[in-house]
Amino acid sequence: KAGVTQTPRYLIKTRGQQVTLSCSPISGHRSVSWYQQTPGQGLQFLFEYFSETQRNKGNFPGRFSGRQFSNSRSEMNVSTLELGDSALYLCASSASGPGGEPRGYFGPGTRLTVT
Amino acid sequence: GNSVTQMEGPVTLSEEAFLTINCTYTATGYPSLFWYVQYPGEGLQLLLKATKADDKGSNKGFEATYRKETTSFHLEKGSVQVSDSAVYFCALSDLTDRGSTLGRLYFGRGTQLTVWP
């Protein structure tokens, strides 16, 4: 069974630009979560989607947005990039349904560098 | 609110030494607790988990027991190997519906472990 796929793996953008990151969950998983990892703030929750609906959102400005498609693939977008947005962005997928234990399978991440 | 505090690193050990990484939490309700491991250049891998008080999670020689009375979930391994060198994260999920999704994970700051041969 293929794992969580994130594309691209590395990205360099200029301040003020926007960026879109993609996450393909494990086949059959309907939930996708996004996290930002930085040396200063550690791992911080961005948002979680389930069946195309945002279920939970972290404390990030409105420049950070996401969506989930009918095939469970998810994208996150960051507009008007700032230097502080440089981070590793991790996506996790999890199974859902009655009796399923909560367990997150993380992808390898997208390393975003803003210059 | 929910939060996780884990011991500051880095931790440096010789091969076959005993490992303990402390983790305490603050949570409303009854969270699930996790340990994740991150190898250089990779994402997070679930190491073990516990979903209720007194549960013991174990995997690859690592163990952690969910202690509600002390709000702790310390990670232990009796004999570490060089291949255990990585960053370890303690986390909790605020999810109350266990049959659903992962919920929001709250992570500690991570503990860098280096094991020398």
PDB file of C-alpha atoms in Angstrom:
ATOM      1  CA  LYS A   1       0.000   0.000   0.000  1.00  0.00           C
ATOM      2  CA  ALA A   2       1.506   3.338  -1.023  1.00  0.00           C
ATOM      3  CA  GLY A   3       2.136   5.884   1.690  1.00  0.00           C
ATOM      4  CA  VAL A   4       1.256   9.544   1.865  1.00  0.00           C
ATOM      5  CA  THR A   5       2.672  11.472  -1.075  1.00  0.00           C
ATOM      6  CA  GLN A   6       3.535  15.142  -0.972  1.00  0.00           C
ATOM      7  CA  THR A   7       4.561  17.258  -3.911  1.00  0.00           C
ATOM      8  CA  PRO A   8       6.773  19.024  -4.510  1.00  0.00           C
ATOM      9  CA  ARG A   9       9.400  17.911  -2.011  1.00  0.00           C
ATOM     10  CA  TYR A  10      11.329  21.155  -2.200  1.00  0.00           C
ATOM     11  CA  LEU A  11      10.267  24.626  -3.199  1.00  0.00           C
ATOM     12  CA  ILE A  12      11.905  28.027  -3.274  1.00  0.00           C
ATOM     13  CA  LYS A  13       9.707  31.103  -3.537  1.00  0.00           C
ATOM     14  CA  THR A  14      10.127  34.825  -3.240  1.00  0.00           C
ATOM     15  CA  ARG A  15       8.464  36.952  -0.588  1.00  0.00           C
ATOM     16  CA  GLY A  16       5.067  38.132  -1.781  1.00  0.00           C
ATOM     17  CA  GLN A  17       4.443  35.176  -4.069  1.00  0.00           C
ATOM     18  CA  GLN A  18       1.924  32.464  -3.428  1.00  0.00           C
ATOM     19  CA  VAL A  19       2.425  28.719  -3.293  1.00  0.00           C
ATOM     20  CA  THR A  20       0.296  25.576  -3.511  1.00  0.00           C
ATOM     21  CA  LEU A  21       1.330  22.311  -1.924  1.00  0.00           C
ATOM     22  CA  SER A  22      -0.265  18.972  -2.646  1.00  0.00           C
ATOM     23  CA  CYS A  23      -0.918  15.888  -0.542  1.00  0.00           C
ATOM     24  CA  SER A  24      -2.232  12.528  -1.687  1.00  0.00           C
ATOM     25  CA  PRO A  25      -3.376  10.403   1.256  1.00  0.00           C
ATOM     26  CA  ILE A  26      -3.187   6.675   1.598  1.00  0.00           C
ATOM     27  CA  SER A  27      -5.800   4.970  -0.539  1.00  0.00           C
ATOM     28  CA  GLY A  28      -9.072   4.738   1.343  1.00  0.00           C
ATOM     29  CA  HIS A  29      -8.211   7.445   3.873  1.00  0.00           C
ATOM     30  CA  ARG A  30     -10.699  10.288   3.914  1.00  0.00           C
ATOM     31  CA  SER A  31      -9.024  12.567   6.418  1.00  0.00           C
ATOM     32  CA  VAL A  32      -6.053  14.819   5.747  1.00  0.00           C
ATOM     33  CA  SER A  33      -4.295  17.120   8.209  1.00  0.00           C
ATOM     34  CA  TRP A  34      -1.577  19.696   7.627  1.00  0.00           C
ATOM     35  CA  TYR A  35       1.202  20.766   9.989  1.00  0.00           C
ATOM     36  CA  GLN A  36       3.934  23.364   9.811  1.00  0.00           C
ATOM     37  CA  GLN A  37       7.316  22.494  11.314  1.00  0.00           C
ATOM     38  CA  THR A  38       9.873  25.194  12.093  1.00  0.00           C
ATOM     39  CA  PRO A  39      12.868  25.236  14.432  1.00  0.00           C
ATOM     40  CA  GLY A  40      11.376  28.111  16.393  1.00  0.00           C
ATOM     41  CA  GLN A  41       7.762  27.036  16.801  1.00  0.00           C
ATOM     42  CA  GLY A  42       8.031  23.282  16.392  1.00  0.00           C
ATOM     43  CA  LEU A  43       5.088  21.389  14.934  1.00  0.00           C
ATOM     44  CA  GLN A  44       1.920  23.406  14.617  1.00  0.00           C
ATOM     45  CA  PHE A  45      -1.476  22.311  13.374  1.00  0.00           C
ATOM     46  CA  LEU A  46      -2.801  24.104  10.314  1.00  0.00           C
ATOM     47  CA  PHE A  47      -6.067  22.373   9.426  1.00  0.00           C
ATOM     48  CA  GLU A  48      -7.849  19.074   9.031  1.00  0.00           C
ATOM     49  CA  TYR A  49     -10.190  17.970   6.277  1.00  0.00           C
ATOM     50  CA  PHE A  50     -12.601  15.080   6.148  1.00  0.00           C
ATOM     51  CA  SER A  51     -14.671  14.269   3.090  1.00  0.00           C
ATOM     52  CA  GLU A  52     -13.993  17.680   1.545  1.00  0.00           C
ATOM     53  CA  THR A  53     -15.033  19.579   4.688  1.00  0.00           C
ATOM     54  CA  GLN A  54     -12.695  21.486   6.950  1.00  0.00           C
ATOM     55  CA  ARG A  55     -13.229  20.092  10.427  1.00  0.00           C
ATOM     56  CA  ASN A  56     -10.661  21.966  12.407  1.00  0.00           C
ATOM     57  CA  LYS A  57      -8.368  24.930  11.920  1.00  0.00           C
ATOM     58  CA  GLY A  58      -5.285  26.067  13.788  1.00  0.00           C
ATOM     59  CA  ASN A  59      -4.203  29.573  14.682  1.00  0.00           C
ATOM     60  CA  PHE A  60      -2.763  30.714  11.389  1.00  0.00           C
ATOM     61  CA  PRO A  61      -3.608  33.864   9.435  1.00  0.00           C
ATOM     62  CA  GLY A  62      -6.040  33.801   6.562  1.00  0.00           C
ATOM     63  CA  ARG A  63      -3.146  33.670   4.090  1.00  0.00           C
ATOM     64  CA  PHE A  64      -3.092  29.954   4.808  1.00  0.00           C
ATOM     65  CA  SER A  65      -5.920  28.052   3.211  1.00  0.00           C
ATOM     66  CA  GLY A  66      -6.647  24.552   2.115  1.00  0.00           C
ATOM     67  CA  ARG A  67      -9.105  22.324   0.419  1.00  0.00           C
ATOM     68  CA  GLN A  68      -9.818  18.682  -0.143  1.00  0.00           C
ATOM     69  CA  PHE A  69     -11.084  17.090  -3.310  1.00  0.00           C
ATOM     70  CA  SER A  70     -13.558  14.280  -3.816  1.00  0.00           C
ATOM     71  CA  ASN A  71     -10.700  11.788  -4.236  1.00  0.00           C
ATOM     72  CA  SER A  72      -9.385  12.900  -0.794  1.00  0.00           C
ATOM     73  CA  ARG A  73      -6.329  14.616  -2.226  1.00  0.00           C
ATOM     74  CA  SER A  74      -5.672  17.885  -0.485  1.00  0.00           C
ATOM     75  CA  GLU A  75      -3.956  21.120  -1.320  1.00  0.00           C
ATOM     76  CA  MET A  76      -2.849  23.943   0.881  1.00  0.00           C
ATOM     77  CA  ASN A  77      -2.187  27.430  -0.368  1.00  0.00           C
ATOM     78  CA  VAL A  78      -0.180  30.216   1.163  1.00  0.00           C
ATOM     79  CA  SER A  79      -0.625  33.647  -0.345  1.00  0.00           C
ATOM     80  CA  THR A  80       1.617  36.670   0.017  1.00  0.00           C
ATOM     81  CA  LEU A  81       4.523  34.641   1.321  1.00  0.00           C
ATOM     82  CA  GLU A  82       6.625  35.969   4.178  1.00  0.00           C
ATOM     83  CA  LEU A  83      10.112  34.946   5.204  1.00  0.00           C
ATOM     84  CA  GLY A  84       8.646  33.355   8.330  1.00  0.00           C
ATOM     85  CA  ASP A  85       6.652  30.922   6.204  1.00  0.00           C
ATOM     86  CA  SER A  86       9.839  29.020   5.463  1.00  0.00           C
ATOM     87  CA  ALA A  87       9.203  25.615   6.981  1.00  0.00           C
ATOM     88  CA  LEU A  88       8.652  21.942   6.444  1.00  0.00           C
ATOM     89  CA  TYR A  89       4.971  21.366   5.707  1.00  0.00           C
ATOM     90  CA  LEU A  90       3.764  17.927   6.688  1.00  0.00           C
ATOM     91  CA  CYS A  91       0.599  16.212   5.650  1.00  0.00           C
ATOM     92  CA  ALA A  92      -0.988  13.304   7.496  1.00  0.00           C
ATOM     93  CA  SER A  93      -3.779  11.012   6.462  1.00  0.00           C
ATOM     94  CA  SER A  94      -5.832   8.852   8.750  1.00  0.00           C
ATOM     95  CA  ALA A  95      -8.520   6.256   8.501  1.00  0.00           C
ATOM     96  CA  SER A  96     -12.050   6.994   9.547  1.00  0.00           C
ATOM     97  CA  GLY A  97     -15.130   5.064  10.485  1.00  0.00           C
ATOM     98  CA  PRO A  98     -16.605   3.440  13.570  1.00  0.00           C
ATOM     99  CA  GLY A  99     -14.085   1.397  15.490  1.00  0.00           C
ATOM    100  CA  GLY A 100     -11.090   2.825  13.677  1.00  0.00           C
ATOM    101  CA  GLU A 101      -8.292   3.873  15.962  1.00  0.00           C
ATOM    102  CA  PRO A 102      -6.895   7.372  15.491  1.00  0.00           C
ATOM    103  CA  ARG A 103      -3.525   7.048  13.752  1.00  0.00           C
ATOM    104  CA  GLY A 104      -1.761   9.547  11.561  1.00  0.00           C
ATOM    105  CA  TYR A 105       0.453   8.483   8.687  1.00  0.00           C
ATOM    106  CA  PHE A 106       2.691  11.356   7.770  1.00  0.00           C
ATOM    107  CA  GLY A 107       4.172  12.148   4.407  1.00  0.00           C
ATOM    108  CA  PRO A 108       7.820  13.161   3.893  1.00  0.00           C
ATOM    109  CA  GLY A 109       6.903  16.840   3.801  1.00  0.00           C
ATOM    110  CA  THR A 110       7.465  19.759   1.469  1.00  0.00           C
ATOM    111  CA  ARG A 111      10.404  21.975   2.356  1.00  0.00           C
ATOM    112  CA  LEU A 112       9.437  25.557   1.511  1.00  0.00           C
ATOM    113  CA  THR A 113      12.083  28.255   1.479  1.00  0.00           C
ATOM    114  CA  VAL A 114      11.016  31.879   1.109  1.00  0.00           C
ATOM    115  CA  THR A 115      13.709  34.334   0.046  1.00  0.00           C
TER     116      THR A 115
ATOM    117  CA  GLY B   1      -5.999  24.088  26.954  1.00  0.00           C
ATOM    118  CA  ASN B   2      -4.022  21.196  25.565  1.00  0.00           C
ATOM    119  CA  SER B   3      -0.240  21.104  25.648  1.00  0.00           C
ATOM    120  CA  VAL B   4       2.682  18.710  25.780  1.00  0.00           C
ATOM    121  CA  THR B   5       5.998  19.229  27.529  1.00  0.00           C
ATOM    122  CA  GLN B   6       8.915  16.933  26.866  1.00  0.00           C
ATOM    123  CA  MET B   7      12.450  16.969  28.123  1.00  0.00           C
ATOM    124  CA  GLU B   8      14.899  19.181  26.347  1.00  0.00           C
ATOM    125  CA  GLY B   9      17.632  17.541  24.371  1.00  0.00           C
ATOM    126  CA  PRO B  10      19.916  16.680  22.977  1.00  0.00           C
ATOM    127  CA  VAL B  11      20.324  13.279  24.576  1.00  0.00           C
ATOM    128  CA  THR B  12      23.541  11.426  23.842  1.00  0.00           C
ATOM    129  CA  LEU B  13      23.932   7.780  24.812  1.00  0.00           C
ATOM    130  CA  SER B  14      26.239   4.882  24.151  1.00  0.00           C
ATOM    131  CA  GLU B  15      24.896   1.834  22.386  1.00  0.00           C
ATOM    132  CA  GLU B  16      23.016  -0.541  24.718  1.00  0.00           C
ATOM    133  CA  ALA B  17      22.355   2.205  27.278  1.00  0.00           C
ATOM    134  CA  PHE B  18      18.918   2.704  28.829  1.00  0.00           C
ATOM    135  CA  LEU B  19      16.785   5.494  27.422  1.00  0.00           C
ATOM    136  CA  THR B  20      14.124   7.612  29.079  1.00  0.00           C
ATOM    137  CA  ILE B  21      12.543  10.655  27.474  1.00  0.00           C
ATOM    138  CA  ASN B  22      10.082  12.383  29.764  1.00  0.00           C
ATOM    139  CA  CYS B  23       6.759  13.677  28.533  1.00  0.00           C
ATOM    140  CA  THR B  24       3.951  15.314  30.491  1.00  0.00           C
ATOM    141  CA  TYR B  25       0.726  16.720  29.197  1.00  0.00           C
ATOM    142  CA  THR B  26      -2.130  19.033  30.000  1.00  0.00           C
ATOM    143  CA  ALA B  27      -5.469  18.207  28.474  1.00  0.00           C
ATOM    144  CA  THR B  28      -9.176  18.586  28.857  1.00  0.00           C
ATOM    145  CA  GLY B  29     -11.020  15.315  28.644  1.00  0.00           C
ATOM    146  CA  TYR B  30      -9.325  12.036  27.842  1.00  0.00           C
ATOM    147  CA  PRO B  31      -6.790  12.427  25.076  1.00  0.00           C
ATOM    148  CA  SER B  32      -4.942   9.771  23.127  1.00  0.00           C
ATOM    149  CA  LEU B  33      -1.164   9.915  23.505  1.00  0.00           C
ATOM    150  CA  PHE B  34       1.497   9.217  20.912  1.00  0.00           C
ATOM    151  CA  TRP B  35       5.205   9.050  20.341  1.00  0.00           C
ATOM    152  CA  TYR B  36       6.425   9.898  16.855  1.00  0.00           C
ATOM    153  CA  VAL B  37       9.953   9.605  15.503  1.00  0.00           C
ATOM    154  CA  GLN B  38      11.542  11.691  12.779  1.00  0.00           C
ATOM    155  CA  TYR B  39      14.690  10.567  10.979  1.00  0.00           C
ATOM    156  CA  PRO B  40      16.800  13.143   9.151  1.00  0.00           C
ATOM    157  CA  GLY B  41      15.127  14.410   6.001  1.00  0.00           C
ATOM    158  CA  GLU B  42      11.955  12.446   6.592  1.00  0.00           C
ATOM    159  CA  GLY B  43       8.442  12.963   7.877  1.00  0.00           C
ATOM    160  CA  LEU B  44       7.041  11.627  11.137  1.00  0.00           C
ATOM    161  CA  GLN B  45       6.570   7.962  11.842  1.00  0.00           C
ATOM    162  CA  LEU B  46       4.242   6.719  14.541  1.00  0.00           C
ATOM    163  CA  LEU B  47       6.294   4.825  17.097  1.00  0.00           C
ATOM    164  CA  LEU B  48       3.604   3.882  19.616  1.00  0.00           C
ATOM    165  CA  LYS B  49       0.333   5.053  21.044  1.00  0.00           C
ATOM    166  CA  ALA B  50      -2.039   4.677  23.996  1.00  0.00           C
ATOM    167  CA  THR B  51      -5.674   5.636  23.984  1.00  0.00           C
ATOM    168  CA  LYS B  52      -6.691   5.364  27.643  1.00  0.00           C
ATOM    169  CA  ALA B  53      -5.269   5.498  31.133  1.00  0.00           C
ATOM    170  CA  ASP B  54      -2.917   2.649  32.107  1.00  0.00           C
ATOM    171  CA  ASP B  55      -2.544   1.523  28.497  1.00  0.00           C
ATOM    172  CA  LYS B  56       0.997   0.633  27.534  1.00  0.00           C
ATOM    173  CA  GLY B  57       2.110   1.290  24.000  1.00  0.00           C
ATOM    174  CA  SER B  58       5.088  -0.642  22.674  1.00  0.00           C
ATOM    175  CA  ASN B  59       6.985  -1.040  19.434  1.00  0.00           C
ATOM    176  CA  LYS B  60      10.542  -1.945  18.388  1.00  0.00           C
ATOM    177  CA  GLY B  61      11.640  -2.240  22.015  1.00  0.00           C
ATOM    178  CA  PHE B  62      10.228   1.158  22.985  1.00  0.00           C
ATOM    179  CA  GLU B  63       7.508   1.427  25.627  1.00  0.00           C
ATOM    180  CA  ALA B  64       5.380   4.151  27.177  1.00  0.00           C
ATOM    181  CA  THR B  65       2.567   3.938  29.728  1.00  0.00           C
ATOM    182  CA  TYR B  66      -0.347   6.373  29.860  1.00  0.00           C
ATOM    183  CA  ARG B  67      -0.333   7.653  33.470  1.00  0.00           C
ATOM    184  CA  LYS B  68      -3.390   9.758  34.147  1.00  0.00           C
ATOM    185  CA  GLU B  69      -2.521  10.406  37.783  1.00  0.00           C
ATOM    186  CA  THR B  70       0.802  11.999  36.848  1.00  0.00           C
ATOM    187  CA  THR B  71      -0.314  13.162  33.373  1.00  0.00           C
ATOM    188  CA  SER B  72       2.752  11.532  31.880  1.00  0.00           C
ATOM    189  CA  PHE B  73       3.709   9.322  28.950  1.00  0.00           C
ATOM    190  CA  HIS B  74       7.447   8.736  29.296  1.00  0.00           C
ATOM    191  CA  LEU B  75       9.263   6.887  26.528  1.00  0.00           C
ATOM    192  CA  GLU B  76      11.682   4.114  27.528  1.00  0.00           C
ATOM    193  CA  LYS B  77      13.938   1.608  25.838  1.00  0.00           C
ATOM    194  CA  GLY B  78      16.146  -0.847  27.618  1.00  0.00           C
ATOM    195  CA  SER B  79      18.999  -0.963  25.122  1.00  0.00           C
ATOM    196  CA  VAL B  80      19.365   1.676  22.435  1.00  0.00           C
ATOM    197  CA  GLN B  81      21.050   1.138  19.085  1.00  0.00           C
ATOM    198  CA  VAL B  82      22.838   3.526  16.745  1.00  0.00           C
ATOM    199  CA  SER B  83      19.866   3.212  14.394  1.00  0.00           C
ATOM    200  CA  ASP B  84      17.624   4.766  17.078  1.00  0.00           C
ATOM    201  CA  SER B  85      19.304   8.129  16.550  1.00  0.00           C
ATOM    202  CA  ALA B  86      16.492  10.493  15.570  1.00  0.00           C
ATOM    203  CA  VAL B  87      14.190  13.183  16.953  1.00  0.00           C
ATOM    204  CA  TYR B  88      11.358  11.935  19.154  1.00  0.00           C
ATOM    205  CA  PHE B  89       8.077  13.792  19.572  1.00  0.00           C
ATOM    206  CA  CYS B  90       5.445  13.263  22.209  1.00  0.00           C
ATOM    207  CA  ALA B  91       1.928  14.246  21.135  1.00  0.00           C
ATOM    208  CA  LEU B  92      -1.666  14.160  22.215  1.00  0.00           C
ATOM    209  CA  SER B  93      -4.878  14.138  20.246  1.00  0.00           C
ATOM    210  CA  ASP B  94      -7.880  16.028  21.500  1.00  0.00           C
ATOM    211  CA  LEU B  95     -10.199  13.767  19.586  1.00  0.00           C
ATOM    212  CA  THR B  96     -13.075  12.486  21.685  1.00  0.00           C
ATOM    213  CA  ASP B  97     -14.778  10.406  19.032  1.00  0.00           C
ATOM    214  CA  ARG B  98     -12.407   7.461  18.789  1.00  0.00           C
ATOM    215  CA  GLY B  99     -14.103   6.058  15.757  1.00  0.00           C
ATOM    216  CA  SER B 100     -13.364   9.014  13.590  1.00  0.00           C
ATOM    217  CA  THR B 101     -10.345  10.860  12.350  1.00  0.00           C
ATOM    218  CA  LEU B 102      -7.022  11.748  13.925  1.00  0.00           C
ATOM    219  CA  GLY B 103      -8.121  15.073  15.346  1.00  0.00           C
ATOM    220  CA  ARG B 104      -5.745  17.876  16.127  1.00  0.00           C
ATOM    221  CA  LEU B 105      -2.344  16.747  17.395  1.00  0.00           C
ATOM    222  CA  TYR B 106      -0.485  18.810  19.967  1.00  0.00           C
ATOM    223  CA  PHE B 107       3.243  18.131  19.853  1.00  0.00           C
ATOM    224  CA  GLY B 108       6.084  18.610  22.269  1.00  0.00           C
ATOM    225  CA  ARG B 109       9.203  20.388  21.033  1.00  0.00           C
ATOM    226  CA  GLY B 110      11.026  17.168  20.245  1.00  0.00           C
ATOM    227  CA  THR B 111      14.059  15.482  21.765  1.00  0.00           C
ATOM    228  CA  GLN B 112      17.122  14.795  19.649  1.00  0.00           C
ATOM    229  CA  LEU B 113      18.648  11.410  20.481  1.00  0.00           C
ATOM    230  CA  THR B 114      22.143  10.490  19.340  1.00  0.00           C
ATOM    231  CA  VAL B 115      23.494   7.018  20.026  1.00  0.00           C
ATOM    232  CA  TRP B 116      27.220   6.379  19.683  1.00  0.00           C
ATOM    233  CA  PRO B 117      28.662   2.925  18.922  1.00  0.00           C
TER     234      PRO B 117
END
